[in-house]
Tab-separated table of C-alpha atoms and ligand atoms in Angstrom:
chain	number	residue	atom	x	y	z
A	10	MET	CA	-3.962	19.712	-22.385
A	11	GLU	CA	-7.458	18.911	-21.116
A	12	ARG	CA	-7.748	16.840	-17.976
A	13	LYS	CA	-8.726	13.380	-19.233
A	14	THR	CA	-9.725	11.835	-15.934
A	15	THR	CA	-13.373	11.262	-15.058
A	16	VAL	CA	-14.212	12.989	-11.812
A	17	ILE	CA	-17.283	11.861	-9.896
A	18	ALA	CA	-19.507	14.943	-9.600
A	19	PRO	CA	-19.724	16.424	-6.072
A	20	GLU	CA	-23.530	16.066	-6.247
A	21	LYS	CA	-23.145	12.309	-6.617
A	22	ILE	CA	-20.995	12.139	-3.495
A	23	ALA	CA	-23.557	14.345	-1.693
A	24	GLU	CA	-26.231	11.809	-2.732
A	25	GLN	CA	-24.170	9.032	-1.172
A	26	MET	CA	-23.929	11.009	2.061
A	27	ALA	CA	-27.732	11.361	2.039
A	28	VAL	CA	-27.931	7.579	1.617
A	29	CYS	CA	-25.728	7.240	4.718
A	30	GLY	CA	-28.408	9.251	6.533
A	31	GLU	CA	-31.071	6.781	5.335
A	32	ILE	CA	-29.000	3.854	6.617
A	33	ARG	CA	-28.665	5.592	9.999
A	34	GLU	CA	-32.449	5.942	10.161
A	35	TYR	CA	-32.942	2.323	9.119
A	36	TRP	CA	-31.005	1.211	12.212
A	37	MET	CA	-32.436	3.850	14.526
A	38	GLU	CA	-35.993	2.740	13.739
A	39	GLN	CA	-35.008	-0.720	14.969
A	40	GLY	CA	-33.256	0.674	18.038
A	41	ILE	CA	-29.984	-0.983	17.002
A	42	LYS	CA	-26.478	0.506	17.187
A	43	PRO	CA	-24.858	-1.417	14.306
A	44	LEU	CA	-21.274	-2.726	14.341
A	45	ALA	CA	-18.848	-2.908	11.395
A	46	PHE	CA	-15.758	-5.059	10.875
A	47	VAL	CA	-13.483	-3.947	8.006
A	48	ASP	CA	-10.402	-6.018	7.195
A	49	THR	CA	-7.649	-5.191	4.692
A	50	TYR	CA	-5.579	-7.791	2.813
A	51	GLY	CA	-3.541	-5.593	0.503
A	52	CYS	CA	-1.072	-2.750	0.245
A	53	GLN	CA	-1.237	0.834	1.534
A	54	GLN	CA	-3.575	1.784	-1.306
A	55	ASN	CA	-5.999	-0.803	-0.042
A	56	GLU	CA	-5.480	0.403	3.524
A	57	ALA	CA	-6.323	3.937	2.367
A	58	ASP	CA	-9.476	2.606	0.637
A	59	SER	CA	-10.468	0.795	3.853
A	60	GLU	CA	-10.206	4.080	5.749
A	61	ARG	CA	-12.772	5.509	3.328
A	62	ILE	CA	-15.012	2.471	3.708
A	63	ARG	CA	-14.851	2.944	7.494
A	64	GLY	CA	-15.515	6.660	7.022
A	65	MET	CA	-18.679	5.922	5.038
A	66	LEU	CA	-19.815	3.283	7.538
A	67	GLN	CA	-19.302	5.693	10.427
A	68	GLU	CA	-21.337	8.279	8.528
A	69	ALA	CA	-24.033	5.606	8.174
A	70	GLY	CA	-24.139	5.157	11.956
A	71	TYR	CA	-21.898	2.115	12.392
A	72	ALA	CA	-19.373	1.755	15.218
A	73	MET	CA	-16.186	-0.172	14.371
A	74	THR	CA	-15.352	-3.522	15.940
A	75	ASP	CA	-12.275	-5.714	15.582
A	76	ARG	CA	-14.208	-8.981	15.629
A	77	GLU	CA	-16.199	-10.736	12.912
A	78	GLU	CA	-18.432	-12.305	15.554
A	79	GLY	CA	-21.570	-10.227	16.048
A	80	ALA	CA	-20.671	-7.600	13.441
A	81	ASP	CA	-23.661	-6.314	11.455
A	82	ILE	CA	-21.479	-5.816	8.435
A	83	ILE	CA	-18.219	-7.452	7.451
A	84	VAL	CA	-16.201	-5.857	4.647
A	85	LEU	CA	-13.151	-7.701	3.352
A	86	ASN	CA	-10.970	-5.440	1.225
A	87	THR	CA	-9.055	-7.926	-0.885
A	88	CYS	CA	-5.718	-8.082	-2.720
A	89	ALA	CA	-4.961	-9.923	-5.977
A	90	ILE	CA	-1.208	-9.439	-6.205
A	91	ARG	CA	-0.248	-13.076	-5.547
A	92	GLU	CA	-2.131	-16.348	-5.396
A	93	HIS	CA	-1.484	-16.694	-1.691
A	94	ALA	CA	-3.308	-13.405	-0.982
A	95	GLU	CA	-6.352	-14.692	-2.875
A	96	GLN	CA	-6.343	-18.070	-1.161
A	97	ARG	CA	-6.412	-16.406	2.238
A	98	VAL	CA	-9.495	-14.445	1.214
A	99	PHE	CA	-11.351	-17.483	-0.122
A	100	GLY	CA	-10.507	-19.394	3.068
A	101	ASN	CA	-11.709	-16.614	5.337
A	102	VAL	CA	-14.879	-15.967	3.323
A	103	GLY	CA	-15.754	-19.642	3.559
A	104	ALA	CA	-15.438	-19.500	7.353
A	105	LEU	CA	-17.875	-16.566	7.535
A	106	THR	CA	-20.833	-18.890	6.857
A	107	HIS	CA	-20.561	-19.799	10.560
A	108	THR	CA	-20.441	-16.244	11.956
A	109	LYS	CA	-23.398	-15.365	9.757
A	110	ARG	CA	-25.381	-18.352	10.968
A	111	ARG	CA	-24.850	-17.182	14.558
A	112	HIS	CA	-25.819	-13.594	13.657
A	113	PRO	CA	-28.321	-13.826	10.786
A	114	ARG	CA	-28.613	-10.086	10.178
A	115	GLN	CA	-24.879	-9.986	9.362
A	116	LYS	CA	-24.177	-8.680	5.841
A	117	ILE	CA	-20.950	-9.660	4.084
A	118	PHE	CA	-19.289	-7.457	1.459
A	119	LEU	CA	-16.162	-8.167	-0.561
A	120	CYS	CA	-14.313	-5.403	-2.349
A	121	GLY	CA	-10.833	-4.430	-3.488
A	122	CYS	CA	-8.525	-5.650	-6.211
A	123	MET	CA	-9.627	-9.302	-6.384
A	124	MET	CA	-13.151	-8.164	-7.221
A	125	GLY	CA	-11.849	-6.434	-10.337
A	126	GLN	CA	-11.373	-9.879	-11.909
A	127	PRO	CA	-14.568	-11.232	-13.512
A	128	ALA	CA	-13.545	-14.835	-12.777
A	129	VAL	CA	-13.424	-14.024	-9.059
A	130	SER	CA	-16.743	-12.176	-8.850
A	131	ASP	CA	-18.374	-15.045	-10.801
A	132	ARG	CA	-16.943	-17.578	-8.388
A	133	ILE	CA	-18.288	-15.553	-5.436
A	134	LYS	CA	-21.683	-15.271	-7.129
A	135	HIS	CA	-21.993	-18.995	-7.696
A	136	SER	CA	-20.094	-20.643	-4.860
A	137	TYR	CA	-20.411	-18.240	-1.905
A	138	PRO	CA	-24.142	-17.474	-1.588
A	139	HIS	CA	-23.686	-16.013	1.918
A	140	VAL	CA	-21.819	-13.017	0.417
A	141	ASP	CA	-24.305	-10.145	0.065
A	142	GLY	CA	-22.336	-7.582	-1.896
A	143	VAL	CA	-19.303	-7.328	-4.176
A	144	PHE	CA	-17.752	-4.175	-5.583
A	145	SER	CA	-14.519	-3.409	-7.401
A	146	THR	CA	-12.262	-0.446	-6.517
A	147	HIS	CA	-13.996	1.676	-9.189
A	148	HIS	CA	-17.303	1.446	-7.312
A	149	LEU	CA	-16.037	2.266	-3.824
A	150	TRP	CA	-17.641	5.708	-3.805
A	151	GLU	CA	-21.127	4.207	-4.215
A	152	PHE	CA	-20.770	1.702	-1.396
A	153	PRO	CA	-23.527	3.424	0.705
A	154	SER	CA	-26.146	2.853	-2.059
A	155	LEU	CA	-25.064	-0.756	-2.472
A	156	LEU	CA	-25.370	-1.323	1.264
A	157	LEU	CA	-28.788	0.327	1.503
A	158	ARG	CA	-30.053	-1.811	-1.375
A	159	VAL	CA	-28.914	-4.983	0.381
A	160	LEU	CA	-30.418	-3.878	3.723
A	161	LYS	CA	-33.799	-2.934	2.223
A	162	SER	CA	-34.221	-5.681	-0.398
A	163	GLY	CA	-32.243	-8.536	1.118
A	164	LYS	CA	-30.994	-9.184	-2.447
A	165	ARG	CA	-27.335	-9.557	-3.420
A	166	VAL	CA	-25.562	-6.759	-5.313
A	167	PHE	CA	-22.602	-6.953	-7.697
A	168	ALA	CA	-20.955	-3.685	-8.831
A	169	VAL	CA	-18.007	-4.907	-10.835
A	170	ALA	CA	-18.324	-3.265	-14.258
A	171	ASP	CA	-14.899	-2.794	-15.808
A	172	GLU	CA	-13.856	0.844	-16.126
A	173	ALA	CA	-10.786	2.938	-16.807
A	174	GLY	CA	-11.417	4.463	-13.379
A	175	SER	CA	-12.418	7.781	-11.893
A	176	ILE	CA	-11.585	10.080	-9.011
A	177	ALA	CA	-13.976	10.772	-6.157
A	178	GLU	CA	-13.201	13.597	-3.723
A	179	ASP	CA	-14.713	14.243	-0.307
A	180	ILE	CA	-15.524	10.700	0.714
A	181	PRO	CA	-15.338	10.696	4.540
A	182	VAL	CA	-12.212	9.058	6.014
A	183	LEU	CA	-11.831	7.260	9.325
A	184	ARG	CA	-8.080	6.916	9.793
A	185	THR	CA	-6.914	3.895	11.763
A	186	ASN	CA	-3.529	5.181	12.822
A	187	LYS	CA	-3.445	8.277	15.008
A	188	LEU	CA	0.014	9.427	13.870
A	189	LYS	CA	0.479	8.311	10.291
A	190	ALA	CA	-1.805	9.416	7.473
A	191	TRP	CA	-1.980	7.987	3.958
A	192	VAL	CA	-2.766	10.543	1.274
A	193	SER	CA	-3.366	9.186	-2.242
A	194	VAL	CA	-2.002	11.405	-4.985
A	195	MET	CA	-2.994	9.199	-7.878
A	196	TYR	CA	-4.781	5.956	-8.648
A	197	GLY	CA	-4.210	3.152	-11.147
A	198	CYS	CA	-1.214	2.168	-13.218
A	199	ASN	CA	-0.304	2.260	-16.930
A	200	ASN	CA	2.900	0.277	-16.755
A	201	PHE	CA	1.674	-3.250	-17.393
A	202	CYS	CA	4.716	-5.022	-15.990
A	203	SER	CA	4.186	-8.445	-17.530
A	204	TYR	CA	3.675	-10.252	-14.184
A	205	CYS	CA	1.366	-7.724	-12.527
A	206	ILE	CA	-2.414	-7.686	-12.094
A	207	VAL	CA	-2.678	-4.107	-10.731
A	208	PRO	CA	-3.292	-2.265	-14.046
A	209	TYR	CA	-6.158	-4.665	-14.799
A	210	VAL	CA	-7.905	-4.265	-11.463
A	211	ARG	CA	-7.185	-0.609	-10.667
A	212	GLY	CA	-7.552	0.944	-14.103
A	213	ARG	CA	-5.555	3.699	-15.785
A	214	GLU	CA	-3.366	6.283	-14.082
A	215	ARG	CA	-5.242	9.325	-12.866
A	216	SER	CA	-3.995	12.133	-10.655
A	217	ARG	CA	-5.828	14.114	-8.009
A	218	LEU	CA	-5.650	17.867	-8.371
A	219	PRO	CA	-2.763	19.410	-6.408
A	220	GLU	CA	-5.143	21.664	-4.472
A	221	ASP	CA	-7.174	18.674	-3.259
A	222	ILE	CA	-4.011	16.911	-2.116
A	223	ILE	CA	-2.654	19.991	-0.343
A	224	ARG	CA	-6.013	20.535	1.359
A	225	GLU	CA	-6.023	16.957	2.674
A	226	CYS	CA	-2.407	17.311	3.869
A	227	LYS	CA	-3.247	20.537	5.712
A	228	GLU	CA	-6.217	18.836	7.365
A	229	VAL	CA	-4.158	15.917	8.673
A	230	ILE	CA	-1.372	18.198	9.891
A	231	ALA	CA	-3.944	20.360	11.718
A	232	ALA	CA	-5.411	17.180	13.233
A	233	GLY	CA	-2.006	16.359	14.740
A	234	TYR	CA	-0.728	13.646	12.391
A	235	LYS	CA	3.063	13.435	12.425
A	236	GLU	CA	3.730	11.520	9.259
A	237	ILE	CA	2.201	11.802	5.801
A	238	THR	CA	2.802	9.174	3.129
A	239	LEU	CA	1.896	10.241	-0.391
A	240	LEU	CA	0.573	7.172	-2.190
A	241	GLY	CA	0.365	5.934	-5.746
A	242	GLN	CA	1.347	2.784	-7.678
A	243	ASN	CA	3.818	4.874	-9.597
A	244	VAL	CA	4.047	8.333	-8.062
A	245	ASN	CA	6.558	9.470	-10.688
A	246	SER	CA	3.741	9.611	-13.219
A	247	TYR	CA	1.869	12.080	-11.047
A	248	GLY	CA	0.436	15.007	-12.994
A	249	LYS	CA	1.013	13.644	-16.501
A	250	ASP	CA	-2.741	13.422	-17.095
A	251	LEU	CA	-3.448	16.838	-15.567
A	252	GLY	CA	-1.558	18.998	-18.050
A	253	LEU	CA	-0.813	21.586	-15.355
A	254	GLY	CA	2.966	21.453	-15.703
A	255	ILE	CA	3.333	20.085	-12.159
A	256	ASP	CA	5.139	16.807	-11.524
A	257	PHE	CA	5.579	14.661	-8.416
A	258	ALA	CA	8.749	16.446	-7.289
A	259	ASP	CA	6.893	19.790	-7.471
A	260	LEU	CA	4.014	18.364	-5.482
A	261	MET	CA	6.340	16.944	-2.796
A	262	ALA	CA	8.119	20.276	-2.532
A	263	GLU	CA	4.776	22.008	-1.960
A	264	VAL	CA	3.740	19.585	0.780
A	265	ALA	CA	7.202	19.716	2.376
A	266	GLN	CA	6.867	23.468	2.742
A	267	LEU	CA	3.600	23.323	4.684
A	268	GLU	CA	3.804	24.618	8.259
A	269	GLY	CA	3.744	22.068	11.058
A	270	ASP	CA	5.581	19.325	12.901
A	271	PHE	CA	5.461	16.378	10.498
A	272	ARG	CA	7.554	14.306	8.145
A	273	LEU	CA	6.820	13.250	4.615
A	274	ARG	CA	7.209	9.914	2.807
A	275	PHE	CA	6.011	8.539	-0.492
A	276	MET	CA	5.523	5.233	-2.280
A	277	THR	CA	5.950	3.688	-4.779
A	278	SER	CA	8.364	4.860	-7.390
A	279	HIS	CA	9.148	3.202	-10.724
A	280	PRO	CA	12.856	3.366	-11.637
A	281	LYS	CA	12.117	4.044	-15.309
A	282	ASP	CA	10.819	7.478	-14.431
A	283	ALA	CA	12.339	8.280	-11.039
A	284	SER	CA	13.946	11.594	-11.936
A	285	LYS	CA	17.108	13.189	-10.601
A	286	LYS	CA	14.854	16.127	-9.782
A	287	LEU	CA	13.024	13.884	-7.331
A	288	PHE	CA	16.286	13.006	-5.550
A	289	ASP	CA	17.223	16.712	-5.525
A	290	THR	CA	13.876	17.507	-3.898
A	291	ILE	CA	14.315	14.822	-1.225
A	292	ALA	CA	17.767	16.177	-0.443
A	293	LYS	CA	16.562	19.769	-0.285
A	294	TYR	CA	13.681	19.595	2.203
A	295	PRO	CA	14.310	18.537	5.807
A	296	LYS	CA	10.733	17.295	6.206
A	297	ILE	CA	11.138	14.688	3.453
A	298	CYS	CA	12.455	11.409	4.880
A	299	LYS	CA	15.766	10.319	3.452
A	300	GLN	CA	14.353	6.990	2.356
A	301	PHE	CA	13.601	5.697	-1.091
A	302	HIS	CA	11.632	2.541	-1.836
A	303	LEU	CA	12.749	1.791	-5.376
A	304	PRO	CA	11.661	-1.681	-6.575
A	305	PHE	CA	14.191	-3.242	-8.979
A	306	GLN	CA	12.496	-6.681	-9.393
A	307	SER	CA	15.542	-8.301	-11.086
A	308	GLY	CA	19.235	-7.561	-11.588
A	309	ASN	CA	19.305	-9.105	-15.060
A	310	ASP	CA	18.636	-7.097	-18.217
A	311	ARG	CA	16.985	-9.911	-20.180
A	312	VAL	CA	14.598	-10.633	-17.320
A	313	LEU	CA	13.901	-6.916	-16.822
A	314	HIS	CA	13.065	-6.679	-20.512
A	315	VAL	CA	10.637	-9.607	-20.408
A	316	MET	CA	9.113	-8.122	-17.256
A	317	ASN	CA	8.482	-4.985	-19.347
A	318	ARG	CA	10.241	-2.820	-16.746
A	319	ARG	CA	11.930	-0.595	-19.348
A	320	TYR	CA	15.234	0.055	-17.549
A	321	THR	CA	18.517	-1.817	-17.290
A	322	ALA	CA	20.434	-2.778	-14.164
A	323	ALA	CA	23.053	-0.154	-15.100
A	324	GLN	CA	20.424	2.592	-15.351
A	325	TYR	CA	19.027	1.543	-12.001
A	326	LEU	CA	22.443	1.678	-10.367
A	327	GLU	CA	23.095	5.097	-11.859
A	328	LEU	CA	20.004	6.410	-10.082
A	329	VAL	CA	21.042	4.820	-6.805
A	330	ASP	CA	24.531	6.293	-7.103
A	331	TYR	CA	23.110	9.722	-7.834
A	332	GLY	CA	20.871	9.558	-4.766
A	333	ARG	CA	23.710	8.398	-2.537
A	334	SER	CA	26.047	11.105	-3.871
A	335	LEU	CA	23.522	13.707	-2.709
A	336	MET	CA	22.551	11.924	0.505
A	337	PRO	CA	25.107	9.465	1.835
A	338	GLU	CA	22.652	8.581	4.632
A	339	LEU	CA	19.861	7.652	2.143
A	340	VAL	CA	18.069	4.463	3.185
A	341	LEU	CA	17.155	2.283	0.216
A	342	THR	CA	14.556	-0.465	0.233
A	343	SER	CA	13.167	-2.475	-2.657
A	344	ASP	CA	10.941	-5.260	-4.029
A	345	VAL	CA	12.385	-8.242	-5.881
A	346	ILE	CA	10.834	-11.217	-7.659
A	347	VAL	CA	12.523	-14.622	-7.622
A	348	GLY	CA	11.772	-17.329	-10.193
A	349	PHE	CA	10.258	-15.217	-12.947
A	350	PRO	CA	9.409	-17.595	-15.873
A	351	GLY	CA	12.604	-18.677	-17.590
A	352	GLU	CA	14.967	-17.043	-15.060
A	353	THR	CA	18.229	-19.025	-15.194
A	354	GLU	CA	20.681	-19.619	-12.385
A	355	GLU	CA	23.061	-17.011	-13.881
A	356	GLU	CA	20.263	-14.488	-14.241
A	357	PHE	CA	19.275	-15.049	-10.645
A	358	GLU	CA	22.888	-14.459	-9.629
A	359	ASP	CA	22.743	-11.051	-11.334
A	360	THR	CA	19.981	-10.239	-8.860
A	361	LEU	CA	22.221	-11.262	-5.966
A	362	LYS	CA	25.019	-9.099	-7.388
A	363	LEU	CA	22.773	-6.073	-7.597
A	364	ILE	CA	21.606	-6.573	-4.022
A	365	ASP	CA	25.196	-6.846	-2.848
A	366	ARG	CA	26.211	-3.755	-4.818
A	367	VAL	CA	23.355	-1.543	-3.533
A	368	GLY	CA	23.245	-2.692	0.067
A	369	TYR	CA	19.556	-2.245	0.894
A	370	ASP	CA	18.432	-1.737	4.459
A	371	ALA	CA	15.499	-4.045	3.754
A	372	LEU	CA	14.012	-5.999	0.867
A	373	PHE	CA	10.548	-7.343	0.142
A	374	THR	CA	11.152	-10.656	-1.617
A	375	PHE	CA	8.482	-12.498	-3.607
A	376	ILE	CA	8.418	-15.777	-5.508
A	377	PHE	CA	6.772	-15.276	-8.902
A	378	SER	CA	3.071	-16.054	-8.766
A	379	PRO	CA	1.232	-16.410	-12.107
A	380	ARG	CA	-1.783	-14.064	-12.349
A	381	GLY	CA	-4.530	-14.996	-14.837
A	382	GLY	CA	-4.746	-12.542	-17.729
A	383	THR	CA	-1.169	-11.232	-17.438
A	384	PRO	CA	1.413	-12.037	-20.165
A	385	ALA	CA	3.828	-13.697	-17.706
A	386	ALA	CA	1.185	-16.256	-16.699
A	387	LYS	CA	1.365	-17.656	-20.254
A	388	MET	CA	5.177	-17.835	-20.392
A	389	GLU	CA	6.969	-21.126	-20.186
A	390	ASP	CA	8.225	-21.710	-16.679
A	391	PRO	CA	10.457	-24.781	-16.543
A	392	THR	CA	12.114	-24.045	-13.174
A	393	PRO	CA	10.833	-26.437	-10.480
A	394	LYS	CA	9.211	-24.960	-7.373
A	395	ALA	CA	11.914	-26.477	-5.150
A	396	GLU	CA	14.598	-24.651	-7.130
A	397	LYS	CA	12.707	-21.355	-6.810
A	398	ASN	CA	12.474	-21.906	-3.075
A	399	ARG	CA	16.232	-22.501	-2.918
A	400	ARG	CA	16.874	-19.238	-4.790
A	401	PHE	CA	14.497	-17.446	-2.452
A	402	ASP	CA	16.344	-18.783	0.608
A	403	ARG	CA	19.748	-17.775	-0.811
A	404	LEU	CA	18.482	-14.284	-1.473
A	405	VAL	CA	16.964	-13.895	1.978
A	406	GLU	CA	20.167	-15.153	3.568
A	407	LEU	CA	22.224	-12.578	1.657
A	408	GLN	CA	19.821	-9.780	2.534
A	409	ASN	CA	19.726	-10.729	6.210
A	410	ARG	CA	23.512	-10.504	6.298
A	411	ILE	CA	23.410	-7.070	4.650
A	412	SER	CA	20.596	-5.799	6.897
A	413	GLU	CA	22.512	-6.888	9.951
A	414	GLU	CA	25.719	-5.201	8.727
A	415	LYS	CA	23.765	-2.011	8.014
A	416	HIS	CA	22.143	-2.133	11.409
A	417	ARG	CA	25.514	-2.733	13.078
A	418	SER	CA	26.909	0.363	11.345
A	419	TYR	CA	24.165	2.409	13.033
A	420	ILE	CA	25.416	1.558	16.542
A	421	GLY	CA	26.631	4.700	18.279
A	422	LYS	CA	24.737	6.994	15.895
A	423	THR	CA	21.879	9.259	16.931
A	424	PHE	CA	18.631	9.447	14.942
A	425	THR	CA	15.474	11.486	15.231
A	426	VAL	CA	12.653	8.971	15.560
A	427	LEU	CA	8.875	9.190	15.687
A	428	VAL	CA	7.675	7.231	18.729
A	429	ASP	CA	4.633	5.231	17.620
A	430	GLY	CA	3.772	2.861	20.452
A	431	ARG	CA	4.860	0.387	23.068
A	432	ASP	CA	5.870	-3.256	22.797
A	433	GLY	CA	6.278	-4.698	26.298
A	434	GLU	CA	9.105	-3.015	28.183
A	435	LYS	CA	10.149	-0.746	25.333
A	436	LEU	CA	8.747	2.051	23.216
A	437	THR	CA	8.710	1.469	19.449
A	438	SER	CA	9.745	4.132	16.980
A	439	ARG	CA	10.867	4.642	13.399
A	440	THR	CA	13.820	6.547	12.032
A	441	ASP	CA	13.530	8.830	9.065
A	442	GLY	CA	14.772	5.861	7.023
A	443	GLY	CA	11.913	3.698	8.321
A	444	ARG	CA	14.088	1.508	10.594
A	445	LEU	CA	12.435	0.195	13.754
A	446	VAL	CA	14.112	1.319	17.007
A	447	ARG	CA	13.044	0.027	20.428
A	448	PHE	CA	14.107	1.936	23.515
A	449	PRO	CA	13.070	2.355	27.159
A	450	GLY	CA	10.924	5.417	27.904
A	451	GLU	CA	7.672	6.855	29.222
A	452	ASP	CA	4.343	6.530	27.369
A	453	SER	CA	4.176	10.334	27.271
A	454	LEU	CA	6.731	10.221	24.444
A	455	ILE	CA	4.333	8.363	22.126
A	456	GLY	CA	3.462	10.652	19.217
A	457	GLN	CA	6.611	12.754	19.575
A	458	PHE	CA	9.844	13.118	17.643
A	459	VAL	CA	12.810	12.413	19.925
A	460	ASP	CA	16.537	11.782	19.457
A	461	VAL	CA	17.667	8.239	20.153
A	462	THR	CA	21.187	6.809	20.165
A	463	VAL	CA	21.466	3.263	18.815
A	464	THR	CA	23.178	0.890	21.257
A	465	ASP	CA	22.508	-2.556	19.761
A	466	CYS	CA	20.751	-4.336	16.889
A	467	THR	CA	19.221	-7.487	15.422
A	468	THR	CA	18.662	-8.349	11.737
A	469	TRP	CA	15.282	-6.665	11.805
A	470	SER	CA	15.487	-3.875	14.326
A	471	LEU	CA	17.613	-1.506	16.354
A	472	VAL	CA	17.814	-1.014	20.107
A	473	GLY	CA	18.576	2.389	21.583
A	474	GLU	CA	18.307	4.866	24.403
A	475	LEU	CA	17.193	8.489	24.588
A	476	ALA	CA	20.075	10.673	23.436
A	477	ARG	CA	21.721	12.849	26.074
A	478	LYS	CA	21.093	16.486	25.407
B	25	SAH	N1	3.488	-0.346	-7.979
B	25	SAH	C1	4.502	-0.904	-7.224
B	25	SAH	C2	4.336	-2.339	-6.798
B	25	SAH	C3	3.046	-2.864	-6.411
B	25	SAH	S1	2.986	-4.570	-6.130
B	25	SAH	C4	5.739	-0.849	-8.061
B	25	SAH	O1	5.690	-0.873	-9.252
B	25	SAH	O2	6.777	-0.828	-7.477
B	25	SAH	C5	4.260	-4.848	-4.939
B	25	SAH	C6	5.261	-5.845	-5.382
B	25	SAH	O3	4.680	-7.108	-5.539
B	25	SAH	C7	5.921	-5.589	-6.703
B	25	SAH	O4	6.924	-4.623	-6.631
B	25	SAH	C8	6.464	-6.937	-7.070
B	25	SAH	O5	7.745	-7.146	-6.532
B	25	SAH	C9	5.487	-7.892	-6.402
B	25	SAH	N2	4.634	-8.568	-7.374
B	25	SAH	C10	3.741	-8.015	-8.207
B	25	SAH	N3	3.163	-8.977	-8.981
B	25	SAH	C11	3.722	-10.157	-8.613
B	25	SAH	C12	3.557	-11.507	-9.047
B	25	SAH	N4	2.713	-11.829	-10.009
B	25	SAH	N5	4.296	-12.467	-8.434
B	25	SAH	C13	5.167	-12.146	-7.452
B	25	SAH	N6	5.368	-10.898	-7.013
B	25	SAH	C14	4.659	-9.903	-7.582
B	26	SF4	FE1	2.382	-3.461	-11.155
B	26	SF4	FE2	4.381	-2.525	-12.574
B	26	SF4	FE3	2.251	-0.987	-12.135
B	26	SF4	FE4	3.889	-1.559	-10.137
B	26	SF4	S1	4.398	-0.378	-11.961
B	26	SF4	S2	1.674	-1.645	-10.093
B	26	SF4	S3	4.551	-3.633	-10.600
B	26	SF4	S4	2.306	-2.868	-13.326
B	27	F3S	FE1	-2.903	-5.896	-3.775
B	27	F3S	FE2	-4.350	-4.205	-5.106
B	27	F3S	FE3	-2.424	-3.324	-3.586
B	27	F3S	S1	-3.622	-6.127	-5.850
B	27	F3S	S2	-0.952	-4.954	-3.613
B	27	F3S	S3	-4.200	-4.386	-2.903
B	27	F3S	S4	-3.115	-2.433	-5.509
């Protein structure tokens, strides 16, 4: 099979790097050391995109700042997943009229998933004249040209043409975290879950070549990163478009066998094509964390069907049971939606039953938010908001009880953790399963794997002490 994905030619990326050089000169001629503020509203994919935006800005001579005030460029990398995420962006963009007034050479760019919706870019065009540039995720690689055009002409630019999407290699990256590296393995999504905007704003599934992924992983390991998270909206589809006979489990196995002191995670996985082979691979390699984030969304088969998820609760549980039979210590986390259009009280209770049956360490719980252009936004939704809120509270209460029980069962056990920082008196760290453990210790341990024995817990975190050798 031919590779179907459009790859941006290396010469085009080289051109963008030359443009970065022109931007550097533009500022040097004025004797200014420009500052950039880049803020991320979305998921890890968006975070990974922001690291590339920062990489390009650094290449163009900008130093990063964590304040909007006085920044020469502000880039807001937006998220469209729920209405609340969009409202936050509109609110914050509105407020930027003031920072720009105080610093007139400030340029404001909006990018990310929200900008993939024509209604949003039109609204920005007409109602937010202080925004200088807008680009969707498909145009990220040409950000340097867009910026140069704005700097030289003073005119606004909009790069929002709808596309199936492409892959651009070798964009510079400025990673924010010194220990944990995101490595995208694929972009886009073909699943069209009926509530979800992602396939519309991020285009079709496309996989990076395994050699490009392995090269990036080797680079971050050599640079001292201790944790790699392989990213994609649905990593189980990895490789389908490549026709190389390599799937996600094969790719993980390859990364897990690289030399070095690191651990490996991945997200996110769709239950309809999470294979037993993937669980076997997780069980086999010590470097792969024994954690699986496997969103179930609803415990009711009718709702799952209308969500277009293409699995049943029983099939989901079969996967979970298989994973646990291989790895009794497997930590499971998940996403769930409450108040999907037409969800009845009984159907909601099926969700509670599934949660109780699986016993997740943690859950990300969302109230359904209608997204323009998705099928679910047009479905009849008779359940009042207050009732949805009540369901949400019941679910959170159940999960808190389960999380606390899980955490209590960890007391007395010893885990290898990666120490990632300090919070007041204690160091902060994460177990293989992603649980937060705080414990007393020296700063010199930050960035290291150490063994910690859990001594106490709360609903959200564990407390421990260094294990005796
Ligand atoms: N690709 C990932 C999820 C990305 S979005 C996956 O398929 O698992 C993260 C989560 O946001 C989803 O799992 C879902 O629970 C939630 N979500 C997506 N669209 C939503 C909507 N319209 N309303 C409420 N929650 C939503
Ligand atoms: Fe959205 Fe479904 Fe794709 Fe996840 S798999 S990004 S929920 S459409
Ligand atoms: Fe949001 Fe886009 Fe991620 S919509 S959740 S930032 S893929």
